[in-house]
Each structure stands twice: as C-alpha cells, then as structure tokens.
C-alpha cells in the first residue's frame, strides 16, 4: 500500500497563479494598484478597498516565525509526528501557514520571530508547496 | 435591541450526557427539545419559530413535527446558539413569531448519524492550511497561543491553572464528565497533544445536546419557570482560517461581539456576577477576559492563577466545569447558555449566591465567529 499523502491543494481560477508560482520557484502575492495593500490568500480584488485593479508580484520569500504548534496527535496523513505547523509573517505583510524544514521540530529550535526563507517542495507533477527554513546568515 | 423584551422560558439538556450509543444525532436533538418543551410546560404545536446549526431547520422541524413561521439555520460553529438567541430575540420583538425553540445536539463521541467534517481541497482552507498538516481542532486552535504568551508574558503554569480551576467547578457538578481534582503538575505532565497544549488543556469529546425556548418577556411571567431575560447581545465573524486572523494577540470577533453586548445591556464589568467563556482549549478564557474588557490581556493569566475565577472567587467563570471538564460534544455554546440560565434561575449545581447578571460568551470555529449573550433574572 502506498504511503498516505498529505492533503493536496486543488487550485481554483482565482488561486492558479499562486500554484503556478510555487511550481516555478516563486512565492507570488498580490498588491492593490489603488491603495497598495498587499494581501493573501489570493483573490482578484482588494479586500481593503474593493478595487478590482490588482497586480501579482514575486515576494521576497523572507519572513519571520509568528507562531506555531508542534503537533503530536492525531497526525495528519503524510506527516510523522511531532511536526510543527507554523504561521510565517512575510516581509511584505501577509501571514501564511506553512511548515519549517531544516530545523529540529522542538520549542528550543523554533524560536518566535526567527528569520525564515521560503523553499519549495514538489508534492507531485502539478503542485509544489511553499515551505520555510531558517534563513542563512 | 431593547433590553429585557424577550426571555428564556424553557431550558434543558439531553437526559444523558457523555457517551450515548443509543441515540443518533437527530434523536439527541429531539431528546433535548422534548425536555425543554416539558420544562416550559408547552406542547410542540406551540412552537412557531425554530433555530439550529449543523442539522438543518427543515430536518429537525420535520423530525419533531413543527410547522414554523420563522427559521434560522445560522451555522458558524460552537457559538451558533448565541447567535440564534440574538436572532430569535429580534424576530420575537419584530412579531415574526411568538415562541422559538433552539436545539443543539451532537453525537461527537459515538458518531451516530453525524456527517464527518471535511475540508474540500479547492477551498481556501484546503489549499492554504490543510497541506501543512492541520488535522482537527487540537492542531489548529492553539496555533496563536505561543504568540499570545510571548506578547503578554503568560506562562505555561498559568495556562495549566485554567484546567485546574475548571476541574474544581466540575467537582461540584454531578453531571460533569471529569470530577477528580487535578494539579498544575498533572496538567503539565499529561500527554502532549499539540505543543504548547497537553491533554488536560483540550476539551472533552462527548455526546449530548441542549435546547432553549424563548418568548416575549410579557408572556414569560405566565410560564412555570422563573424567566431569564435577554439583557444584551452581540455577534461577529472573522475568518475560517486561523492563520489569517488579524492578530494572534486578540480575537477580532470577540472584540466586536463582547463590547456590543455590554453596550446593549448598559452594564459595566463590575455588574457581572457570573461569566461563561467557551473553553474549547485552555487559552480561550484568557482571550475572552481580555477581549471582553474585563482586564488587559497581560493580567488574564495571573488573574486565573490567583484563583479569582475559582469557587468562592470574585469572578466565577465556567461554573459547570466547562468544555475542559463538563462536556464538549463539538459545539459547546449551547451548554454554556444552559449553565447561564441555570445560574439565573438559581438552580445550578454550583450556584453563585444571589447572581443577577450572567455573561455568556461563545466562540465558533478557531476564532472564526463569536456570540455574546447577557442574561438577567430581574426586569
């Protein structure tokens, strides 16, 4: 029997650019052309001022660790506990859920506000997930 | 909404609470509804307004044999019943119906006739949370806790005290699931679920239900039970994605719903004799105390650790034992409302002597929604 796989996102017309981005090694966010608000998750209008004039841009991929849990049980399919479920504060403002790689999954190693950088992990031929690792230097 | 125009005249839980392998979820609804009807001295045919969550009004009205002229299927998680009370009060005042039945039940433990919760892969949660290993409320609800602790200097011991104090209340309640005393060490040595939370900081998983009956305050005096009046109400929603909350140091939905209810009630925090804050996990009473304006967030942990919310304390909180020790079938808001009504009737197992005002604050989802009801037994 195959290993159980982690939950696989299914893009919609409004989010396709995000998943195209991760596949191409880019973390894409959106910015309002009217009020400059940067937001996430994706949608074709600004949730701050309701303008439909918005642009997609490549984010720096830099952020900090805003908060997390280290999940022990029950574990999601495709995960081996304990594993951290983190929320990353991106340099551009929005926050996103992710996992932290390249780092022990312990309270000592996972320090709030530690600098992080994005890394991309292919899930299958179509979907690549944006994960984060401790920033180098 | 005007104060004290609508009253609770019937309130009851399911005959049994805990593990109920003999009833499906809709039958648990019916069991609670029939108990509340009997409590109010009514017949089912007297009910012309109906509200419920998860199960639909059409499902439950047909099962119960009710023909309503007003229904509300608001389903925003565990505080849906606070919102139902608010909506029902407005409907009764507007003359849309006279007597409203609100039911909740969940076969949360036995899972009989209950649809499993699932997250569609093309929803925003399915795309931007589920792939990162969230799996049920214990993996999601505590995500803000470490940020809250760091910002306000809250300690693990203070968060453990929430569970300790609520167990003290549960010990006074014969219907509570968990009654044996626990210590801070017991909490901090219990099995790790999702750091920083351990087993005793997470709610129970049980079967059960509850129902309320509301009518106009003018009619309420003719009912067998002491009327419990709706003094103030508030509601709001924020986001179904815990990762997208405006901040992890506060709940926006709490900060809207709570103060709205206080303003409508025309009371100050010093007027509150009894308080319920939906405690699916140990951090919720802290968020509630802060966001409802009882004290700055920095003081919430020390306040509970100092024993001010325990039996005999100056602010009795979660006096049934709460979701941590009383019961938690999945949508606990109904049980918080039931305890507020018991306290206002003066019949609670751990009765707060002379209590006249009870604040009942609920959460839905992972800080996704909120509803606050302020009750009084004086008109």
Short mmCIF file of C-alpha atoms in Angstrom, two decimals:
data_model
loop_
_atom_site.label_atom_id
_atom_site.label_comp_id
_atom_site.label_asym_id
_atom_site.label_seq_id
_atom_site.Cartn_x
_atom_site.Cartn_y
_atom_site.Cartn_z
CA UNK A 1 0.00 0.00 0.00
CA UNK A 2 1.28 3.44 -0.88
CA UNK A 3 2.20 5.84 1.89
CA UNK A 4 -0.73 8.15 2.73
CA UNK A 5 -0.15 11.51 1.06
CA UNK A 6 -0.59 14.90 2.66
CA UNK A 7 -3.71 16.86 1.75
CA UNK A 8 -3.32 18.05 -1.82
CA UNK A 9 -4.49 21.56 -2.68
CA UNK A 10 -6.75 21.91 -5.72
CA UNK A 11 -6.31 25.35 -7.36
CA UNK A 12 -9.27 27.47 -8.43
CA UNK A 13 -9.27 30.14 -11.17
CA UNK A 14 -8.51 32.77 -8.51
CA UNK A 15 -5.56 30.90 -6.95
CA UNK A 16 -4.00 29.29 -10.04
CA UNK A 17 -1.30 32.00 -10.29
CA UNK A 18 -0.11 31.19 -6.77
CA UNK A 19 0.34 27.49 -7.53
CA UNK A 20 1.90 28.25 -10.94
CA UNK A 21 4.31 30.45 -8.97
CA UNK A 22 5.40 27.84 -6.45
CA UNK A 23 5.94 25.37 -9.29
CA UNK A 24 8.20 27.95 -10.96
CA UNK A 25 10.07 28.60 -7.68
CA UNK A 26 8.33 31.90 -6.91
CA UNK A 27 6.20 32.95 -3.95
CA UNK A 28 3.55 35.18 -5.52
CA UNK A 29 1.46 37.70 -3.64
CA UNK A 30 -0.99 40.35 -4.79
CA UNK A 31 -0.88 44.12 -4.38
CA UNK A 32 -3.73 46.58 -4.88
CA UNK A 33 -2.98 49.11 -7.63
CA UNK A 34 -5.27 51.63 -5.94
CA UNK A 35 -4.31 51.51 -2.25
CA UNK A 36 -1.06 49.45 -2.33
CA UNK A 37 -2.42 46.91 0.18
CA UNK A 38 -0.60 43.56 -0.07
CA UNK A 39 -2.79 40.58 0.75
CA UNK A 40 -3.12 36.80 0.94
CA UNK A 41 -4.81 34.38 0.23
CA UNK A 42 -5.33 35.19 -3.47
CA UNK A 43 -8.44 36.87 -4.85
CA UNK A 44 -8.97 39.17 -7.86
CA UNK A 45 -9.88 42.25 -5.80
CA UNK A 46 -8.50 44.16 -2.86
CA UNK A 47 -10.06 43.14 0.50
CA UNK A 48 -9.07 46.53 1.89
CA UNK A 49 -10.61 48.92 -0.68
CA UNK A 50 -12.59 46.60 -3.01
CA UNK A 51 -10.67 47.70 -6.13
CA UNK A 52 -10.51 45.10 -8.89
CA UNK A 53 -7.24 46.63 -10.14
CA UNK A 54 -4.68 44.37 -8.50
CA UNK A 55 -1.27 43.05 -9.56
CA UNK A 56 0.55 39.80 -8.93
CA UNK A 57 4.19 40.13 -7.88
CA UNK A 58 7.05 37.93 -6.71
CA UNK A 59 7.54 38.19 -2.95
CA UNK A 60 10.99 38.18 -1.38
CA UNK A 61 10.35 34.82 0.27
CA UNK A 62 11.65 36.25 3.54
CA UNK A 63 9.69 36.24 6.76
CA UNK A 64 9.73 35.52 10.47
CA UNK A 65 8.16 32.86 12.67
CA UNK A 66 4.93 34.38 14.03
CA UNK A 67 3.56 31.37 15.94
CA UNK A 68 3.26 27.59 15.76
CA UNK A 69 2.18 24.35 17.38
CA UNK A 70 4.17 21.13 17.40
CA UNK A 71 1.53 18.56 16.57
CA UNK A 72 1.86 15.20 18.31
CA UNK A 73 -1.56 13.62 17.82
CA UNK A 74 -3.55 12.97 15.86
CA UNK A 75 -1.12 13.31 12.93
CA UNK A 76 -2.41 14.30 9.52
CA UNK A 77 -1.95 11.76 6.71
CA UNK A 78 1.54 12.06 5.24
CA UNK A 79 3.05 13.54 8.42
CA UNK A 80 5.24 11.89 11.03
CA UNK A 81 4.75 13.42 14.47
CA UNK A 82 5.95 15.53 16.10
CA UNK A 83 5.85 18.19 13.39
CA UNK A 84 5.45 21.96 13.59
CA UNK A 85 2.54 23.73 11.94
CA UNK A 86 3.74 27.31 11.64
CA UNK A 87 2.40 30.69 10.69
CA UNK A 88 5.01 32.83 8.92
CA UNK A 89 4.85 36.63 8.86
CA UNK A 90 6.04 37.56 5.37
CA UNK A 91 8.27 40.60 4.85
CA UNK A 92 5.54 42.16 2.68
CA UNK A 93 2.92 41.96 5.46
CA UNK A 94 0.61 38.97 4.94
CA UNK A 95 0.93 35.82 7.02
CA UNK A 96 0.68 32.27 5.76
CA UNK A 97 0.57 28.80 7.21
CA UNK A 98 3.49 26.52 6.38
CA UNK A 99 5.95 24.01 7.79
CA UNK A 100 9.52 24.69 8.93
CA UNK A 101 12.16 22.42 7.38
CA UNK A 102 15.88 22.04 8.05
CA UNK A 103 15.38 22.53 11.76
CA UNK A 104 14.53 20.25 14.71
CA UNK A 105 10.80 20.35 15.48
CA UNK A 106 11.35 21.45 19.08
CA UNK A 107 10.45 24.54 21.15
CA UNK A 108 14.17 25.26 21.61
CA UNK A 109 14.96 25.24 17.89
CA UNK A 110 11.76 27.01 16.87
CA UNK A 111 12.14 30.46 18.35
CA UNK A 112 9.40 33.02 17.73
CA UNK A 113 10.49 35.83 15.38
CA UNK A 114 13.40 33.82 13.97
CA UNK A 115 14.16 34.82 10.35
CA UNK A 116 12.93 32.36 7.74
CA UNK A 117 13.18 31.97 3.97
CA UNK A 118 10.93 30.14 1.55
CA UNK A 119 11.86 26.82 0.00
CA UNK A 120 9.79 24.84 -2.46
CA UNK A 121 8.81 21.21 -2.07
CA UNK A 122 7.15 19.43 -5.01
CA UNK A 123 4.21 17.32 -3.91
CA UNK A 124 3.56 15.89 -7.38
CA UNK A 125 3.91 16.97 -11.02
CA UNK A 126 1.33 19.77 -10.62
CA UNK A 127 1.61 21.01 -7.06
CA UNK A 128 4.63 22.47 -5.25
CA UNK A 129 4.23 23.59 -1.64
CA UNK A 130 5.92 26.69 -0.20
CA UNK A 131 7.76 25.65 2.98
CA UNK A 132 10.16 27.73 5.09
CA UNK A 133 13.60 27.12 6.61
CA UNK A 134 15.80 29.12 8.96
CA UNK A 135 17.33 31.99 6.94
CA UNK A 136 21.02 31.64 6.14
CA UNK A 137 23.31 34.37 7.52
CA UNK B 1 -32.19 45.65 20.51
CA UNK B 2 -34.22 46.76 23.55
CA UNK B 3 -33.32 45.25 26.91
CA UNK B 4 -35.39 42.58 28.67
CA UNK B 5 -38.09 42.28 25.99
CA UNK B 6 -37.50 38.57 25.45
CA UNK B 7 -36.95 35.78 27.96
CA UNK B 8 -35.84 32.16 28.15
CA UNK B 9 -38.81 30.18 29.48
CA UNK B 10 -37.58 26.67 28.74
CA UNK B 11 -34.10 25.17 29.02
CA UNK B 12 -32.86 21.62 29.17
CA UNK B 13 -30.05 19.33 28.14
CA UNK B 14 -30.34 15.77 26.86
CA UNK B 15 -31.43 13.28 29.51
CA UNK B 16 -27.94 11.78 29.47
CA UNK B 17 -24.61 13.45 28.71
CA UNK B 18 -21.31 11.78 27.91
CA UNK B 19 -21.32 8.58 25.89
CA UNK B 20 -24.76 7.89 24.40
CA UNK B 21 -24.52 4.95 21.99
CA UNK B 22 -28.31 4.51 21.97
CA UNK B 23 -29.22 7.69 20.05
CA UNK B 24 -28.45 9.21 16.68
CA UNK B 25 -27.62 12.89 16.40
CA UNK B 26 -31.15 13.95 15.37
CA UNK B 27 -32.64 11.92 18.23
CA UNK B 28 -30.31 13.71 20.65
CA UNK B 29 -31.75 16.99 19.28
CA UNK B 30 -35.26 15.63 19.84
CA UNK B 31 -34.45 14.41 23.36
CA UNK B 32 -33.20 17.88 24.34
CA UNK B 33 -36.14 19.57 22.59
CA UNK B 34 -38.74 17.42 24.34
CA UNK B 35 -37.07 18.05 27.69
CA UNK B 36 -37.13 21.82 27.08
CA UNK B 37 -40.78 21.70 25.95
CA UNK B 38 -41.68 19.88 29.18
CA UNK B 39 -39.59 22.35 31.19
CA UNK B 40 -41.60 25.23 29.70
CA UNK B 41 -44.94 23.44 30.12
CA UNK B 42 -45.63 23.72 26.38
CA UNK B 43 -46.71 21.45 23.52
CA UNK B 44 -44.70 21.10 20.32
CA UNK B 45 -47.59 22.74 18.48
CA UNK B 46 -46.93 25.91 20.50
CA UNK B 47 -43.56 26.35 18.75
CA UNK B 48 -43.71 28.69 15.74
CA UNK B 49 -40.04 29.60 15.45
CA UNK B 50 -37.08 27.23 15.18
CA UNK B 51 -33.30 27.53 15.00
CA UNK B 52 -30.49 25.01 14.88
CA UNK B 53 -26.97 24.53 13.49
CA UNK B 54 -25.24 21.75 11.51
CA UNK B 55 -28.51 19.81 11.25
CA UNK B 56 -30.92 21.92 9.18
CA UNK B 57 -34.17 23.52 10.36
CA UNK B 58 -36.09 21.51 7.74
CA UNK B 59 -34.58 18.26 9.02
CA UNK B 60 -35.32 18.98 12.65
CA UNK B 61 -38.73 20.61 12.17
CA UNK B 62 -39.92 17.62 10.18
CA UNK B 63 -38.49 15.13 12.69
CA UNK B 64 -40.09 16.99 15.60
CA UNK B 65 -43.38 17.72 13.82
CA UNK B 66 -43.09 21.51 13.94
CA UNK B 67 -44.56 23.90 11.33
CA UNK B 68 -42.62 27.13 11.85
CA UNK B 69 -43.24 30.64 10.51
CA UNK B 70 -39.64 31.66 11.25
CA UNK B 71 -36.42 29.63 11.00
CA UNK B 72 -32.72 30.31 11.44
CA UNK B 73 -30.06 27.89 10.26
CA UNK B 74 -27.08 30.05 11.16
CA UNK B 75 -24.19 27.62 11.47
CA UNK B 76 -20.96 29.35 12.42
CA UNK B 77 -19.58 26.74 14.80
CA UNK B 78 -19.99 26.29 18.52
CA UNK B 79 -21.35 29.78 19.21
CA UNK B 80 -24.17 29.39 16.65
CA UNK B 81 -26.65 29.12 19.54
CA UNK B 82 -25.64 32.52 20.94
CA UNK B 83 -26.39 33.94 17.50
CA UNK B 84 -29.70 32.03 17.43
CA UNK B 85 -30.70 33.59 20.76
CA UNK B 86 -29.86 37.05 19.40
CA UNK B 87 -31.73 36.46 16.13
CA UNK B 88 -34.70 34.88 17.91
CA UNK B 89 -34.99 37.83 20.28
CA UNK B 90 -35.06 40.19 17.29
CA UNK B 91 -37.64 38.02 15.49
CA UNK B 92 -39.93 37.86 18.53
CA UNK B 93 -39.67 41.61 19.01
CA UNK B 94 -40.45 42.14 15.31
CA UNK B 95 -43.54 39.92 15.60
CA UNK B 96 -42.30 37.25 13.17
CA UNK B 97 -43.00 34.50 15.68
CA UNK B 98 -44.02 34.09 19.32
CA UNK B 99 -42.25 31.03 20.72
CA UNK B 100 -38.83 29.94 19.47
CA UNK B 101 -37.17 26.57 20.05
CA UNK B 102 -33.38 26.43 19.61
CA UNK B 103 -31.77 22.99 19.57
CA UNK B 104 -28.24 21.67 19.55
CA UNK B 105 -27.04 18.10 19.70
CA UNK B 106 -24.01 16.24 18.54
CA UNK B 107 -23.05 12.60 18.54
CA UNK B 108 -19.48 13.82 18.91
CA UNK B 109 -18.15 10.68 20.60
CA UNK B 110 -20.33 7.87 19.26
CA UNK B 111 -20.62 9.43 15.77
CA UNK B 112 -24.09 8.02 15.10
CA UNK B 113 -25.94 9.80 12.30
CA UNK B 114 -23.28 12.50 12.18
CA UNK B 115 -21.60 13.65 8.99
CA UNK B 116 -17.80 13.77 9.36
CA UNK B 117 -16.35 17.25 8.98
CA UNK B 118 -14.24 17.59 5.85
CA UNK B 119 -12.28 20.36 4.15
CA UNK B 120 -12.72 20.50 0.35
CA UNK B 121 -9.35 20.51 -1.45
CA UNK B 122 -10.33 23.55 -3.54
CA UNK B 123 -11.49 25.67 -0.58
CA UNK B 124 -9.07 28.29 0.73
CA UNK B 125 -8.53 26.16 3.84
CA UNK B 126 -7.96 23.11 1.65
CA UNK B 127 -5.33 24.97 -0.36
CA UNK B 128 -3.59 27.10 2.25
CA UNK B 129 -3.91 25.25 5.57
CA UNK B 130 -4.70 21.55 5.11
CA UNK B 131 -1.47 20.76 3.14
CA UNK B 132 0.59 21.82 6.17
CA UNK B 133 -0.67 19.11 8.49
CA UNK B 134 -3.61 20.64 10.34
CA UNK B 135 -5.83 17.80 11.44
CA UNK B 136 -8.73 18.69 13.65
CA UNK B 137 -9.14 21.49 16.21
CA UNK B 138 -6.24 20.45 18.55
CA UNK B 139 -3.77 21.11 15.71
CA UNK B 140 -5.34 24.47 14.80
CA UNK B 141 -6.96 26.21 17.74
CA UNK B 142 -3.75 26.50 19.83
CA UNK B 143 -1.71 28.00 16.95
CA UNK B 144 -1.98 31.58 18.34
CA UNK B 145 -1.01 30.56 21.90
CA UNK B 146 2.80 30.93 21.73
CA UNK B 147 2.48 34.42 20.24
CA UNK B 148 -0.08 35.36 22.91
CA UNK B 149 2.22 34.05 25.66
CA UNK B 150 5.26 35.92 24.35
CA UNK B 151 3.39 39.19 23.84
CA UNK B 152 1.74 39.27 27.26
CA UNK B 153 4.20 37.28 29.38
CA UNK B 154 1.71 34.47 30.03
CA UNK B 155 3.26 31.28 31.47
CA UNK B 156 2.64 27.57 30.92
CA UNK B 157 1.67 27.30 34.60
CA UNK B 158 -0.99 29.99 34.23
CA UNK B 159 -2.45 28.19 31.21
CA UNK B 160 -2.43 24.96 33.24
CA UNK B 161 -4.34 26.70 36.04
CA UNK B 162 -7.30 27.23 33.68
CA UNK B 163 -7.82 23.45 33.63
CA UNK B 164 -7.18 23.10 37.37
CA UNK B 165 -9.79 25.72 38.32
CA UNK B 166 -12.41 24.37 35.97
CA UNK B 167 -11.97 20.92 37.44
CA UNK B 168 -12.74 22.48 40.84
CA UNK B 169 -16.07 23.67 39.44
CA UNK B 170 -16.72 20.29 37.78
CA UNK B 171 -16.22 18.54 41.12
CA UNK B 172 -19.37 20.35 42.31
CA UNK B 173 -21.41 19.22 39.31
CA UNK B 174 -22.82 15.67 39.36
CA UNK B 175 -23.31 15.73 35.56
CA UNK B 176 -19.69 16.68 34.80
CA UNK B 177 -17.66 14.06 32.93
CA UNK B 178 -14.41 14.70 34.80
CA UNK B 179 -14.62 15.40 38.54
CA UNK B 180 -11.34 14.23 40.11
CA UNK B 181 -9.13 17.11 41.30
CA UNK B 182 -6.03 17.88 39.22
CA UNK B 183 -2.90 19.96 39.87
CA UNK B 184 -0.76 22.19 37.66
CA UNK B 185 1.80 19.35 37.59
CA UNK B 186 -0.87 16.89 36.45
CA UNK B 187 -1.73 19.23 33.57
CA UNK B 188 1.89 19.86 32.57
CA UNK B 189 2.68 16.13 32.72
CA UNK B 190 -0.37 14.98 30.77
CA UNK B 191 0.12 13.64 27.26
CA UNK B 192 1.34 16.16 24.70
CA UNK B 193 -1.28 16.87 22.05
CA UNK B 194 -0.06 19.95 20.17
CA UNK B 195 2.70 21.91 21.93
CA UNK B 196 2.17 24.03 23.96
CA UNK B 197 -1.05 22.20 24.85
CA UNK B 198 -1.39 18.88 26.60
CA UNK B 199 -4.37 16.58 27.00
CA UNK B 200 -5.84 18.32 30.06
CA UNK B 201 -5.81 21.67 28.23
CA UNK B 202 -8.01 20.30 25.43
CA UNK B 203 -11.77 19.85 25.60
CA UNK B 204 -13.53 16.54 26.11
CA UNK B 205 -15.22 14.69 23.26
CA UNK B 206 -18.73 13.61 24.24
CA UNK B 207 -22.31 13.07 23.07
CA UNK B 208 -25.19 15.28 24.13
CA UNK B 209 -27.42 18.20 23.37
CA UNK B 210 -29.45 21.05 24.73
CA UNK B 211 -32.44 23.20 23.86
CA UNK B 212 -33.81 26.62 24.76
CA UNK B 213 -37.27 28.14 24.41
CA UNK B 214 -37.69 31.91 24.10
CA UNK B 215 -40.76 34.09 24.13
CA UNK B 216 -41.66 37.71 24.83
CA UNK B 217 -41.00 38.94 28.36
CA UNK B 218 -44.64 39.92 28.72
CA UNK B 219 -45.75 36.31 28.13
CA UNK B 220 -42.85 34.90 30.15
CA UNK B 221 -44.44 35.61 33.54
CA UNK B 222 -47.16 33.02 32.80
CA UNK B 223 -44.68 30.15 32.45
CA UNK B 224 -43.82 27.70 35.25
CA UNK B 225 -40.11 28.60 35.46
CA UNK B 226 -38.54 31.84 36.62
CA UNK B 227 -37.98 33.87 33.41
CA UNK B 228 -34.40 34.65 32.41
CA UNK B 229 -34.30 37.88 30.39
CA UNK B 230 -32.06 38.77 27.45
CA UNK B 231 -30.30 41.95 28.57
CA UNK B 232 -27.71 42.36 25.83
CA UNK B 233 -26.42 40.58 22.73
CA UNK B 234 -23.55 40.74 20.26
CA UNK B 235 -22.15 38.76 17.35
CA UNK B 236 -19.44 38.82 14.70
CA UNK B 237 -17.29 36.68 12.45
CA UNK B 238 -13.67 36.99 11.37
CA UNK B 239 -12.13 34.18 9.27
CA UNK B 240 -12.46 30.40 8.90
CA UNK B 241 -8.63 30.23 8.63
CA UNK B 242 -6.83 30.56 11.95
CA UNK B 243 -3.66 31.55 10.06
CA UNK B 244 -5.45 34.60 8.64
CA UNK B 245 -6.62 36.17 11.92
CA UNK B 246 -5.84 39.87 12.08
CA UNK B 247 -3.58 39.16 15.07
CA UNK B 248 -2.83 36.27 17.45
CA UNK B 249 -2.89 38.55 20.50
CA UNK B 250 -6.65 39.10 20.39
CA UNK B 251 -9.79 37.86 18.61
CA UNK B 252 -11.45 40.46 16.41
CA UNK B 253 -14.76 38.56 16.56
CA UNK B 254 -14.59 38.61 20.40
CA UNK B 255 -13.74 42.32 20.43
CA UNK B 256 -16.80 43.12 18.33
CA UNK B 257 -19.38 40.78 19.88
CA UNK B 258 -18.47 41.24 23.56
CA UNK B 259 -18.48 45.05 23.83
CA UNK B 260 -21.64 45.20 21.66
CA UNK B 261 -23.46 43.06 24.22
CA UNK B 262 -22.17 45.12 27.16
CA UNK B 263 -23.25 48.34 25.46
CA UNK B 264 -26.69 46.98 24.66
CA UNK B 265 -27.08 45.71 28.24
CA UNK B 266 -25.98 49.04 29.66
CA UNK B 267 -23.81 47.38 32.29
CA UNK B 268 -20.20 47.64 33.40
CA UNK B 269 -17.86 44.74 34.10
CA UNK B 270 -18.30 45.28 37.83
CA UNK B 271 -22.00 44.40 37.41
CA UNK B 272 -21.21 40.86 36.20
CA UNK B 273 -21.95 38.19 38.80
CA UNK B 274 -21.32 35.13 36.65
CA UNK B 275 -19.34 34.52 33.49
CA UNK B 276 -19.15 31.76 30.90
CA UNK B 277 -16.38 31.84 28.28
CA UNK B 278 -16.47 28.94 25.82
CA UNK B 279 -13.33 26.93 26.64
CA UNK B 280 -12.62 24.51 23.83
CA UNK B 281 -8.97 24.93 24.82
CA UNK B 282 -7.26 26.50 27.83
CA UNK B 283 -6.34 29.79 26.18
CA UNK B 284 -9.90 30.83 25.39
CA UNK B 285 -10.81 32.14 28.86
CA UNK B 286 -7.71 34.38 28.66
CA UNK B 287 -8.63 35.74 25.25
CA UNK B 288 -12.19 36.22 26.50
CA UNK B 289 -11.28 38.06 29.70
CA UNK B 290 -9.07 40.41 27.70
CA UNK B 291 -11.22 40.95 24.62
CA UNK B 292 -14.45 41.38 26.60
CA UNK B 293 -12.68 44.14 28.50
CA UNK B 294 -12.56 42.61 31.99
CA UNK B 295 -8.82 43.36 32.19
CA UNK B 296 -5.77 43.92 29.99
CA UNK B 297 -4.55 40.68 28.36
CA UNK B 298 -1.35 40.85 30.44
CA UNK B 299 -3.43 40.33 33.59
CA UNK B 300 -5.59 37.41 32.40
CA UNK B 301 -3.13 34.61 33.23
CA UNK B 302 -2.20 36.00 36.67
CA UNK B 303 -5.90 36.64 37.41
CA UNK B 304 -6.85 32.99 36.87
CA UNK B 305 -3.68 31.72 38.58
CA UNK B 306 -4.54 33.84 41.63
CA UNK B 307 -7.82 31.95 41.95
CA UNK B 308 -10.22 34.80 41.19
CA UNK B 309 -12.32 32.60 38.87
CA UNK B 310 -12.50 29.53 41.13
CA UNK B 311 -15.37 28.64 43.50
CA UNK B 312 -15.61 31.49 46.01
CA UNK B 313 -13.58 33.81 43.76
CA UNK B 314 -14.69 37.30 42.78
CA UNK B 315 -15.48 36.38 39.14
CA UNK B 316 -16.98 32.86 38.97
CA UNK B 317 -16.09 31.55 35.49
CA UNK B 318 -17.26 28.40 33.70
CA UNK B 319 -19.12 27.14 36.74
CA UNK B 320 -20.31 23.89 35.12
CA UNK B 321 -16.69 22.77 34.62
CA UNK B 322 -16.59 23.98 31.03
CA UNK B 323 -15.67 22.20 27.85
CA UNK B 324 -12.50 21.03 29.61
CA UNK B 325 -14.29 19.08 32.36
CA UNK B 326 -18.11 19.22 32.00
CA UNK B 327 -18.76 18.06 28.45
CA UNK B 328 -17.95 19.05 24.87
CA UNK B 329 -19.90 17.39 22.09
CA UNK B 330 -18.29 19.58 19.42
CA UNK B 331 -20.39 22.76 19.62
CA UNK B 332 -20.28 23.65 23.28
CA UNK B 333 -22.02 27.05 23.11
CA UNK B 334 -25.39 25.53 23.99
CA UNK B 335 -24.03 24.12 27.27
CA UNK B 336 -22.57 27.50 28.26
CA UNK B 337 -26.03 29.04 27.64
CA UNK B 338 -27.68 26.28 29.71
CA UNK B 339 -25.37 27.00 32.64
CA UNK B 340 -26.05 30.74 32.46
CA UNK B 341 -29.80 30.02 32.51
CA UNK B 342 -29.42 27.66 35.49
CA UNK B 343 -27.41 30.30 37.35
CA UNK B 344 -30.06 32.95 36.63
CA UNK B 345 -32.82 30.58 37.74
CA UNK B 346 -30.83 29.89 40.92
CA UNK B 347 -30.72 26.13 40.36
CA UNK B 348 -27.13 25.48 39.21
CA UNK B 349 -25.26 22.64 40.97
CA UNK B 350 -22.51 25.15 41.83
CA UNK B 351 -24.86 28.10 42.29
CA UNK B 352 -23.30 31.57 42.64
CA UNK B 353 -25.29 33.01 45.56
CA UNK B 354 -27.51 35.94 44.57
CA UNK B 355 -26.25 36.14 40.96
CA UNK B 356 -28.32 38.63 38.95
CA UNK B 357 -26.30 39.13 35.75
CA UNK B 358 -24.63 36.39 33.70
CA UNK B 359 -22.42 36.97 30.66
CA UNK B 360 -22.20 34.05 28.24
CA UNK B 361 -19.54 34.31 25.54
CA UNK B 362 -19.08 31.82 22.73
CA UNK B 363 -16.57 31.07 20.01
CA UNK B 364 -17.18 29.36 16.67
CA UNK B 365 -14.54 27.54 14.68
CA UNK B 366 -10.97 28.57 15.52
CA UNK B 367 -11.80 32.17 16.48
CA UNK B 368 -13.88 32.23 13.27
CA UNK B 369 -17.03 33.56 14.91
CA UNK B 370 -18.31 34.85 18.20
CA UNK B 371 -21.57 35.48 20.01
CA UNK B 372 -22.22 37.05 23.41
CA UNK B 373 -25.48 36.91 25.39
CA UNK B 374 -26.00 38.78 28.66
CA UNK B 375 -28.78 37.39 30.85
CA UNK B 376 -30.52 38.76 33.92
CA UNK B 377 -33.20 37.45 36.26
CA UNK B 378 -34.52 40.94 37.10
CA UNK B 379 -36.70 43.01 34.86
#
